[in-house]
XYZ file of C-alpha atoms in Angstrom:
686
model
C 23.076 52.184 -15.274
C 20.145 54.234 -16.968
C 20.538 51.115 -20.388
C 20.487 48.745 -18.117
C 17.429 50.186 -16.610
C 16.403 50.723 -19.876
C 16.198 46.944 -21.193
C 14.737 45.570 -17.865
C 11.842 45.614 -19.720
C 12.516 44.024 -23.017
C 14.493 41.411 -20.528
C 10.985 40.341 -18.882
C 9.290 40.170 -21.243
C 11.969 37.230 -22.959
C 12.002 35.631 -19.920
C 8.066 35.160 -20.027
C 7.556 34.436 -23.105
C 10.773 31.155 -22.402
C 8.667 30.582 -19.920
C 4.985 29.941 -21.159
C 4.981 28.529 -25.229
C 2.437 29.116 -26.526
C 1.015 24.337 -27.443
C 0.636 24.914 -30.984
C -2.514 23.605 -32.567
C -1.485 20.483 -34.886
C -0.037 19.281 -31.438
C -3.602 17.227 -31.455
C -4.396 14.867 -28.331
C -5.301 11.030 -28.971
C -7.978 11.440 -28.332
C -9.127 12.711 -31.695
C -8.863 8.747 -32.807
C -12.665 8.291 -32.319
C -11.452 4.048 -31.812
C -9.157 5.742 -28.910
C -11.725 7.445 -27.322
C -14.003 4.489 -28.228
C -10.977 2.300 -25.426
C -11.171 5.748 -23.034
C -14.576 5.529 -22.814
C -14.493 1.348 -22.283
C -11.877 2.022 -19.729
C -13.366 5.283 -17.815
C -16.813 2.384 -17.816
C -14.699 -0.422 -16.316
C -15.921 -1.781 -19.373
C -13.089 -5.309 -19.143
C -15.345 -6.441 -22.673
C -15.357 -4.144 -25.262
C -11.643 -3.923 -23.985
C -10.239 -7.123 -25.015
C -11.000 -7.296 -28.338
C -8.281 -3.963 -29.012
C -6.641 -7.097 -27.523
C -5.427 -7.827 -30.853
C -6.448 -5.982 -33.528
C -4.568 -5.434 -36.161
C -3.089 -1.997 -35.500
C -1.176 -1.315 -33.644
C -2.090 1.600 -32.120
C -5.328 0.569 -30.601
C -3.517 -2.388 -29.556
C -1.381 -1.082 -26.847
C -4.094 1.070 -26.745
C -6.412 -1.364 -25.058
C -3.301 -2.617 -23.267
C -2.852 0.919 -21.460
C -6.044 0.988 -20.624
C -5.883 -2.811 -18.860
C -3.382 -0.365 -16.177
C -5.910 1.715 -14.883
C -8.996 -1.071 -15.212
C -6.796 -3.179 -13.364
C -8.726 -6.540 -14.444
C -7.555 -10.381 -13.357
C -8.775 -11.026 -16.583
C -7.441 -9.362 -18.746
C -4.340 -10.799 -18.210
C -4.583 -13.927 -20.287
C -4.706 -11.219 -23.413
C -2.289 -9.521 -22.291
C 0.214 -12.518 -21.598
C 0.778 -12.424 -25.775
C 1.806 -9.287 -26.581
C 4.844 -10.104 -24.062
C 6.025 -10.778 -27.999
C 3.848 -8.484 -30.018
C 6.268 -7.019 -32.687
C 5.516 -3.739 -31.616
C 8.316 -2.510 -28.716
C 5.586 0.430 -28.017
C 2.449 -3.107 -27.456
C 5.640 -4.772 -25.290
C 6.259 -2.394 -23.287
C 2.421 -1.136 -22.749
C 1.252 -5.052 -21.835
C 4.359 -5.335 -19.232
C 3.434 -2.142 -17.500
C -0.241 -3.168 -17.733
C 0.539 -6.462 -16.262
C 2.517 -4.935 -13.406
C -0.751 -2.567 -12.505
C -2.614 -5.372 -12.666
C -0.746 -7.014 -10.039
C -2.192 -10.394 -11.451
C 0.240 -12.901 -10.329
C -0.513 -15.308 -12.825
C 1.424 -13.563 -14.648
C 5.078 -13.817 -12.698
C 5.710 -16.742 -15.391
C 5.603 -15.392 -18.740
C 7.387 -12.468 -17.224
C 9.940 -14.020 -16.549
C 9.770 -16.201 -19.782
C 9.724 -13.605 -21.661
C 12.343 -12.217 -19.611
C 14.434 -14.330 -20.759
C 14.773 -13.422 -24.200
C 13.716 -10.315 -24.705
C 16.683 -8.282 -25.494
C 15.445 -4.758 -26.230
C 16.605 -2.679 -23.076
C 13.493 -0.487 -21.840
C 11.290 -3.609 -22.954
C 13.231 -5.549 -19.787
C 13.470 -2.609 -17.124
C 9.472 -2.234 -17.670
C 8.921 -5.890 -17.366
C 11.216 -6.074 -14.926
C 9.158 -3.806 -13.063
C 7.009 -5.842 -13.997
C 7.627 -8.561 -11.886
C 7.921 -6.365 -8.943
C 4.281 -5.979 -8.361
C 3.099 -9.309 -9.415
C 5.561 -11.853 -7.496
C 4.878 -13.456 -4.208
C 6.038 -14.287 -1.394
C 7.557 -17.267 -2.692
C 8.739 -16.502 -6.021
C 10.413 -13.425 -4.859
C 13.608 -15.507 -5.904
C 12.681 -14.673 -9.760
C 13.572 -11.546 -9.533
C 17.226 -12.770 -9.622
C 17.051 -15.285 -11.728
C 16.237 -14.227 -15.196
C 19.324 -13.103 -14.900
C 23.225 -12.713 -13.585
C 24.317 -8.706 -13.858
C 26.250 -8.245 -17.148
C 25.139 -4.576 -18.076
C 24.475 -1.745 -16.778
C 20.165 -2.174 -18.657
C 20.005 -5.257 -16.210
C 21.011 -4.069 -14.098
C 18.136 -1.732 -14.028
C 16.177 -3.545 -14.656
C 16.808 -5.390 -11.976
C 17.137 -2.303 -9.855
C 12.991 -1.571 -11.211
C 11.708 -5.077 -9.502
C 13.742 -5.026 -6.905
C 12.023 -2.493 -5.589
C 8.442 -2.699 -6.355
C 8.315 -5.724 -4.202
C 10.267 -3.969 -1.664
C 8.211 -0.871 -1.950
C 4.469 -4.121 -1.601
C 6.947 -5.658 1.641
C 8.052 -8.281 0.262
C 11.347 -8.614 1.071
C 14.303 -10.906 1.971
C 17.621 -11.512 3.010
C 18.593 -12.506 -0.993
C 16.609 -9.570 -1.959
C 18.490 -6.896 0.659
C 22.085 -8.518 -1.011
C 21.409 -7.474 -4.694
C 19.525 -3.834 -4.585
C 22.980 -2.761 -2.471
C 24.108 -5.498 -5.022
C 22.760 -3.169 -8.259
C 23.953 0.391 -5.786
C 27.994 -0.976 -6.727
C 26.788 -1.391 -10.138
C 28.835 0.836 -12.541
C 27.506 3.797 -14.122
C 23.831 2.643 -13.079
C 21.537 5.720 -13.841
C 20.031 7.795 -11.729
C 16.007 6.377 -11.661
C 17.047 3.218 -11.517
C 20.363 4.378 -8.653
C 16.954 6.243 -7.045
C 14.489 3.333 -7.568
C 16.975 0.895 -5.556
C 17.332 3.540 -2.777
C 13.676 4.252 -1.927
C 13.388 -0.201 -1.729
C 15.987 0.400 0.849
C 14.969 3.344 2.637
C 11.729 0.907 3.319
C 11.995 -2.191 3.739
C 12.397 -3.844 7.030
C 13.477 -6.784 8.523
C 17.222 -6.043 8.795
C 19.612 -8.092 10.745
C 23.200 -6.297 11.719
C 25.096 -8.758 8.910
C 22.722 -6.516 6.348
C 22.404 -3.946 7.680
C 26.475 -3.824 8.143
C 26.459 -4.293 4.252
C 23.524 -1.773 3.895
C 25.283 0.207 5.190
C 28.625 0.534 3.883
C 26.750 1.590 0.653
C 24.913 3.579 1.999
C 27.308 6.212 3.762
C 28.970 6.097 0.307
C 25.990 7.519 -1.397
C 24.308 9.713 0.604
C 27.635 11.710 0.519
C 29.155 11.414 -3.040
C 25.561 10.734 -5.656
C 24.511 13.280 -8.476
C 21.138 13.107 -7.947
C 19.670 15.287 -4.205
C 16.739 12.154 -4.162
C 19.256 9.355 -3.330
C 21.054 11.565 -1.585
C 18.175 12.042 0.078
C 16.486 8.409 0.512
C 20.260 7.224 2.013
C 20.237 9.506 4.728
C 16.948 8.342 5.550
C 18.295 4.785 5.324
C 20.414 5.119 7.522
C 18.952 6.852 10.082
C 17.088 3.757 10.060
C 20.099 1.526 9.879
C 21.235 3.530 13.005
C 19.403 2.113 15.581
C 20.181 -2.183 14.677
C 23.673 -2.904 16.531
C 26.868 -3.012 14.240
C 27.320 -6.547 13.372
C 31.695 -7.077 13.627
C 32.788 -7.136 10.128
C 33.781 -10.528 8.577
C 33.947 -11.498 4.431
C 30.420 -13.027 4.712
C 28.865 -10.067 5.683
C 31.159 -7.189 3.256
C 31.775 -9.473 0.304
C 29.206 -10.745 -0.222
C 29.373 -12.506 -3.579
C 28.763 -11.169 -6.754
C 28.017 -11.596 -10.115
C 29.567 -10.433 -12.894
C 29.519 -6.825 -13.733
C 29.164 -5.681 -10.388
C 31.224 -3.639 -7.821
C 30.813 -6.172 -3.849
C 29.923 -3.018 -1.439
C 33.219 -1.545 0.140
C 34.859 -3.383 3.133
C 35.710 -0.345 5.838
C 33.883 2.925 6.244
C 37.105 4.544 6.835
C 35.905 5.359 10.241
C 32.908 7.452 8.994
C 29.757 7.099 11.637
C 26.177 6.976 10.007
C 25.315 9.657 12.680
C 28.016 11.949 11.533
C 27.137 12.513 8.168
C 23.962 13.068 9.036
C 25.278 15.777 11.205
C 27.486 16.715 8.017
C 24.427 16.430 5.649
C 21.216 18.131 7.996
C 24.094 21.425 7.579
C 26.871 20.621 4.751
C 24.796 19.338 1.604
C 23.147 22.032 -0.428
C 19.843 21.048 -1.563
C 17.440 21.202 1.718
C 15.860 18.311 0.525
C 17.855 16.381 1.315
C 19.007 17.984 4.801
C 15.720 17.680 5.580
C 15.962 14.135 5.150
C 18.387 13.882 6.865
C 17.135 15.446 10.193
C 14.624 13.433 9.710
C 16.919 10.264 10.196
C 19.527 12.176 12.858
C 19.634 9.718 15.557
C 18.522 10.549 18.974
C 20.612 7.634 21.313
C 22.323 9.466 24.782
C 25.357 8.859 23.108
C 24.195 11.268 19.413
C 22.458 12.814 21.377
C 25.039 16.218 21.705
C 26.321 16.004 18.485
C 21.889 15.823 16.902
C 21.153 18.810 19.163
C 23.670 21.063 17.044
C 22.877 20.037 13.876
C 19.119 20.394 14.615
C 19.677 23.802 16.445
C 22.213 25.105 13.159
C 19.132 23.785 11.100
C 16.612 26.224 12.560
C 18.003 29.494 12.067
C 18.110 28.386 8.286
C 16.652 30.743 5.183
C 14.093 28.071 4.188
C 10.922 26.694 5.729
C 10.875 23.484 5.456
C 14.479 23.304 7.120
C 13.992 25.526 9.998
C 10.170 23.266 10.462
C 11.762 19.672 10.450
C 14.762 21.279 12.962
C 11.574 22.449 15.422
C 9.878 18.809 14.396
C 12.916 16.551 15.662
C 12.059 18.562 19.162
C 8.919 18.247 19.937
C 9.691 14.270 18.498
C 13.058 13.938 20.253
C 15.260 17.261 22.692
C 16.251 15.337 25.588
C 16.769 17.913 28.525
C 15.671 20.662 27.193
C 14.404 23.095 29.084
C 10.984 23.915 28.150
C 10.924 28.023 28.395
C 14.269 27.712 26.442
C 11.915 25.612 23.230
C 9.330 28.810 23.719
C 12.534 31.655 23.841
C 13.301 29.394 20.891
C 9.498 30.497 19.328
C 9.730 33.788 20.490
C 13.267 34.334 19.157
C 12.925 33.911 15.789
C 10.953 36.267 13.501
C 11.337 35.274 10.674
C 10.044 32.152 11.133
C 6.704 30.802 9.890
C 3.521 30.539 11.941
C 4.289 26.501 11.493
C 7.653 26.167 13.175
C 6.600 28.532 16.385
C 4.018 26.411 16.586
C 5.889 23.623 16.679
C 8.274 24.795 19.216
C 5.507 25.709 21.378
C 3.801 22.194 21.138
C 8.024 21.526 21.957
C 8.079 23.479 25.128
C 5.065 22.246 26.341
C 5.785 18.609 25.746
C 9.657 18.772 27.115
C 8.266 20.824 30.053
C 8.015 21.181 33.548
C 4.641 21.001 35.828
C 5.413 23.384 36.935
C 5.945 25.761 33.912
C 3.919 24.329 31.600
C 0.305 27.017 32.690
C 2.432 30.006 32.612
C 3.163 28.365 28.220
C -0.333 27.470 27.411
C -1.812 31.180 28.750
C 1.088 32.344 26.075
C -0.128 29.594 23.519
C -3.579 31.118 24.567
C -2.734 34.510 24.305
C -1.173 33.710 20.726
C -4.468 31.650 19.444
C -6.503 34.660 20.584
C -4.803 36.938 18.466
C -4.291 34.532 15.025
C -5.014 36.073 11.807
C -5.949 32.745 10.503
C -7.584 30.013 10.741
C -4.767 28.357 9.685
C -1.911 29.821 12.283
C -5.311 28.912 14.206
C -5.202 25.042 14.188
C -0.745 24.665 14.161
C -1.547 26.490 18.163
C -4.238 23.799 18.846
C -1.932 20.849 18.621
C 0.315 22.663 20.714
C -2.196 22.826 23.276
C -3.186 19.286 22.756
C 0.113 18.959 24.919
C -1.585 19.476 27.998
C -5.210 18.094 29.027
C -5.630 21.757 31.133
C -6.645 23.015 27.265
C -9.319 20.120 27.180
C -12.516 23.150 27.759
C -10.873 25.222 25.380
C -10.376 22.604 23.235
C -14.048 21.340 22.504
C -15.780 24.801 23.207
C -13.249 25.330 19.436
C -14.411 22.225 18.260
C -18.112 23.080 18.761
C -18.311 27.202 17.945
C -21.129 27.353 16.402
C -20.027 28.757 12.574
C -16.542 28.009 13.166
C -14.757 27.246 10.181
C -14.360 23.573 8.734
C -10.986 24.040 9.747
C -10.218 24.659 12.992
C -13.715 22.785 13.961
C -11.792 19.258 12.920
C -8.075 19.995 13.532
C -10.128 21.034 17.033
C -11.999 17.704 17.578
C -8.164 16.289 16.646
C -6.379 17.796 19.266
C -8.368 16.447 21.305
C -7.850 12.788 20.163
C -4.699 13.347 20.262
C -4.633 15.097 24.704
C -7.056 11.918 25.429
C -4.478 9.305 24.108
C -0.957 10.522 26.748
C -0.695 8.865 29.704
C -1.425 11.500 31.960
C -5.292 12.836 30.857
C -7.299 12.341 33.504
C -10.077 9.345 34.405
C -12.580 11.766 36.349
C -12.643 13.726 32.281
C -13.750 10.004 30.243
C -16.721 10.221 30.292
C -16.278 14.589 29.240
C -14.001 13.349 26.042
C -16.839 9.772 24.993
C -19.663 12.821 25.022
C -18.072 14.932 22.368
C -16.804 12.084 20.722
C -20.895 11.375 20.586
C -21.545 14.665 19.554
C -19.313 15.160 16.798
C -20.602 11.609 15.149
C -24.154 13.626 15.906
C -22.561 16.822 14.264
C -22.184 14.837 10.261
C -18.808 17.571 9.608
C -17.190 14.277 7.606
C -13.990 15.756 9.700
C -15.232 15.348 12.735
C -16.998 11.608 12.471
C -13.556 10.352 11.070
C -12.029 11.665 14.410
C -14.213 10.105 16.287
C -13.986 6.797 14.320
C -10.215 6.871 14.738
C -11.310 7.116 18.508
C -13.860 4.441 18.243
C -11.244 2.030 17.101
C -8.392 2.829 19.099
C -8.763 -0.091 21.856
C -6.895 1.318 24.130
C -9.380 4.470 24.912
C -12.262 2.025 24.648
C -11.662 -1.126 24.710
C -15.186 -3.201 24.246
C -17.152 -1.846 21.291
C -20.813 -0.836 22.537
C -24.607 -1.016 20.751
C -25.169 2.864 21.579
C -21.714 4.059 19.320
C -22.351 1.218 16.633
C -25.381 2.157 15.662
C -24.345 5.648 15.834
C -21.699 5.520 13.640
C -24.883 4.039 11.719
C -26.421 6.513 11.902
C -24.540 8.891 11.577
C -22.566 7.394 7.518
C -26.391 7.131 6.334
C -26.718 10.784 5.544
C -23.072 10.970 3.944
C -23.727 12.612 0.936
C -22.321 9.841 -2.111
C -20.036 10.675 -3.561
C -18.930 13.670 -2.315
C -17.940 12.561 0.566
C -17.162 9.150 0.053
C -13.989 9.351 2.094
C -16.115 10.171 5.636
C -18.243 6.357 4.161
C -15.041 4.850 4.250
C -13.905 6.005 7.466
C -17.447 4.752 9.481
C -16.863 1.834 8.066
C -13.696 0.518 8.280
C -14.727 1.813 12.387
C -17.554 -0.453 11.894
C -15.512 -3.757 10.175
C -13.184 -3.366 12.995
C -15.450 -2.896 16.038
C -17.582 -5.555 14.679
C -15.132 -7.934 13.607
C -16.223 -8.344 9.598
C -14.778 -10.881 8.095
C -13.463 -9.044 5.548
C -13.377 -5.428 5.302
C -16.879 -4.208 3.413
C -16.100 -2.493 -0.122
C -16.509 0.736 -1.128
C -19.769 1.867 -3.515
C -17.576 3.874 -5.553
C -19.581 5.682 -8.646
C -19.663 4.542 -11.718
C -19.046 6.156 -14.388
C -22.514 7.573 -15.946
C -21.902 9.984 -12.762
C -20.229 12.050 -14.704
C -18.701 10.097 -18.179
C -15.358 12.205 -19.490
C -17.121 15.442 -21.970
C -14.439 14.035 -25.384
C -15.252 17.965 -26.750
C -13.195 19.364 -23.759
C -10.803 16.780 -24.424
C -9.868 17.394 -27.960
C -10.003 21.279 -26.503
C -6.782 20.279 -25.136
C -4.217 20.676 -26.979
C -0.719 18.780 -25.958
C 1.060 21.102 -24.395
C -1.114 23.133 -23.158
C -0.409 24.967 -19.518
C -2.127 26.666 -16.731
C -0.725 29.744 -15.135
C -1.752 28.936 -11.647
C -1.482 31.226 -9.204
C -1.058 32.066 -6.039
C 0.128 33.822 -3.194
C 3.438 32.999 -3.626
C 4.337 34.019 -6.916
C 3.365 32.218 -10.833
C 3.385 28.072 -10.826
C 3.092 26.668 -14.561
C 1.573 23.604 -15.709
C 2.066 21.330 -18.513
C -1.367 19.569 -19.538
C -1.503 15.679 -19.940
C -4.309 15.363 -21.695
C -3.220 11.854 -23.443
C -2.140 9.632 -19.859
C -5.437 11.478 -17.952
C -7.915 12.560 -20.394
C -11.049 12.477 -16.988
C -8.686 14.097 -14.632
C -7.666 16.548 -17.576
C -10.860 17.425 -18.634
C -12.444 17.708 -14.909
C -10.027 20.265 -14.365
C -9.840 22.435 -17.267
C -13.508 22.800 -16.127
C -13.326 23.450 -12.817
C -10.587 26.064 -14.091
C -13.644 27.280 -16.239
C -16.107 27.908 -13.686
C -13.623 29.475 -11.612
C -13.407 26.791 -8.058
C -10.268 27.157 -7.499
C -10.463 30.501 -7.263
C -9.758 31.217 -3.589
C -9.268 28.067 -2.227
C -5.935 26.669 -0.341
C -2.993 24.479 0.031
C -4.407 22.778 3.256
C -1.532 20.895 3.092
C 2.600 20.493 2.874
C 4.771 17.469 3.738
C 8.322 18.484 2.893
C 10.302 16.882 0.563
C 6.662 15.213 -0.588
C 3.649 17.759 -1.847
C 2.059 20.823 -1.704
C -1.425 19.599 -1.266
C -4.482 22.269 -1.854
C -7.999 23.298 -4.620
C -10.517 21.801 -1.164
C -12.976 23.928 -1.061
C -13.817 23.722 2.716
C -9.669 24.297 3.122
C -9.034 20.473 5.609
C -8.583 17.766 3.091
C -11.974 16.758 3.629
C -14.038 18.376 1.337
C -14.797 17.593 -2.770
C -16.107 18.576 -6.304
C -19.926 16.733 -6.018
C -18.673 14.135 -8.539
C -15.879 11.117 -8.087
C -13.579 10.284 -11.457
C -11.857 6.942 -12.531
C -8.081 6.653 -11.947
C -5.846 7.192 -14.715
C -2.840 5.613 -14.643
C -0.499 6.452 -17.395
C 2.456 5.396 -18.285
C 4.277 8.223 -16.203
C 6.507 8.565 -13.718
C 6.051 10.855 -10.485
C 8.872 13.324 -10.506
C 9.861 16.731 -8.750
C 6.990 18.599 -9.845
C 4.395 16.356 -10.719
C 0.759 16.723 -10.325
C -1.387 14.039 -8.799
C -5.233 13.550 -8.217
C -5.260 13.056 -4.311
C -7.533 10.336 -3.953
C -9.294 7.397 -0.828
C -8.898 4.932 -2.581
C -9.229 3.767 -6.288
C -11.080 5.497 -8.320
C -12.749 7.824 -5.812
C -10.565 11.373 -7.299
C -12.385 14.480 -7.491
C -10.491 17.956 -7.300
C -8.138 18.377 -4.935
C -4.065 17.755 -5.823
C -1.104 17.908 -4.976
C 1.953 18.850 -6.382
C 5.134 16.644 -5.562
C 8.713 17.811 -4.422
C 10.723 15.459 -5.792
C 10.769 11.838 -7.595
C 8.638 9.159 -5.553
C 8.548 6.204 -7.276
C 6.415 5.498 -4.148
C 3.377 6.686 -5.438
C 3.324 5.570 -8.915
C 0.413 3.785 -11.193
C -1.149 4.967 -7.407
C -2.490 8.419 -8.201
C -2.487 9.761 -11.342
C -0.808 11.933 -12.411
C -2.897 14.758 -14.717
C -0.041 18.134 -15.159
C 3.793 19.391 -14.606
C 5.215 21.745 -12.852
C 7.235 23.205 -16.353
C 7.643 26.911 -15.454
C 8.407 28.332 -11.081
C 9.063 25.624 -9.518
C 10.216 27.494 -6.425
C 7.494 28.494 -6.055
C 6.255 25.700 -5.286
C 9.132 24.770 -3.017
C 8.582 28.005 -0.959
C 4.783 26.740 -0.818
C 2.833 26.535 2.997
C 0.097 25.889 4.944
C -2.377 28.382 4.568
C -0.866 30.577 1.122
C -4.109 31.050 -1.608
C -4.490 29.688 -4.408
C -5.736 33.550 -6.287
C -6.826 32.167 -9.205
C -5.856 29.704 -12.263
C -6.609 30.436 -15.920
C -5.314 28.432 -19.034
C -2.370 29.720 -20.821
C -4.385 30.878 -25.086
């Protein structure tokens, strides 16, 4: 025992060294090349004319870099220059051209992409081209996805999976595309990423009829229980939940044995008596990965026939040692509890002392929502006492949501929203709670005028969070059936006081409200900041070698990030500069969505803050995997200081939010992060 103790310091040192390898000085990023910097500057400036000549440069490196630049610029004018690169002798150029065409999303590229798919021999390029086709097809050209080739091998099945998924994520689906996706999922030896993107496509698909639901369900039941990937199982659970509400069609040859292309395996004819509700309940309580459990909980059915079994799984999950699982269970009860006693739900909040404040607040909110009128006053009194004693603004914000369930709390919420010196987190959530309360059917007519006065006060406050809530309220036709001149004037006055680009998100919210209320024929363009207001500091970029790591110290532990200067030079330069200014020290993680993201870096602490500048979006050829670090935005070219870390692969974010780093250590800490956890400091690993 004594020898073991003496060895601990050495073992810990070795472990630390293994987790934090120092980047090599020889691994210089690509921006030490002056021509690539020139291409990067043109990309940042959205200078299409300056980039186009590089597409025909004699050096394939520069052709590739120019194509990748257009993946961020997304200029339709580049399409005629990108199409010839699909035939380039260099594989990396062909991949970059296909990626850029997909990112541009111009339907004029469909025929060229389809033609190249018939001739392309490299499997990796084919996957890029098929994915690009899924991003460029229209509703009428959707069949081009499966006309280009039969599913004769795994590589082609993988390519088709990417194309079908990208189309589905754009809302382009048909009965045949659903059938094809199911067939792809039954292809033998399909790689994990292909299975995942196909399943994510199904999970976001609408328009299932009974026959299609049954066909998909057979495959989903198998995948949800047996797939090796937790991410695929989780996506299958989500889709099962959507299909559970569709009445099953009788088993027929036409619904089960859909004709398959050569090399595919048709969906199994029967599910062996296994039901979606039973599988979801089992996943919710027994799957080894917590992300699958919480996906299954969200998907649990709540009809009269299945409620009892779902309830049992939910109550079991409430005691789970992982806060995200318990939170998801509490939120299920909030949304779906039937016949539950309000006091009994409140007792769950009191009885589970290990639960996080967010879980307890969600249970209290469920208690108020489902309580009898006689039981409500005492529950509200309990919540008010907890609110007064809550030690953090985030715990207060959770309890404000619970108070929003009862109109009797109107005056308290309004007072908290406009109290002098109020913390932005509390003020914004209090006003949001007022809007939630106003939308309830039982909100008293006698207080309609008081609510309207609160929204006018919010517009006059100048606070960006409150402006957003007021704009949302004014565009709700149920609350405001007719736009009033005074309201329109107040919206314009509030918008005129905003500081751009820092408050661009609030500007957008107000403008969207004005467009809707004034019935504008098309949305008003956002005044995006140009590169001149904050150009990329290439000296900073060149000082970041490949493999450069960053130590993110949080109140839950240390997270190690590896920066991606080649793919996101502007984002990396901004992040490194802000680190040097200690910008992030003592900020918070203000948003955590279980099995999705943990987001932080907002100086306000409520998701509405920003640095004094915006960045241009950099969409490098990267995918959102577990631990990817992206920049939050309010739309293309509006990124600033807020960042998020993904809990799981999220293909629907690919090419829409810049990735500038990857977690390489401490992912267990990321999974433990909750709203209100603090960023103690960030520093480069020397």
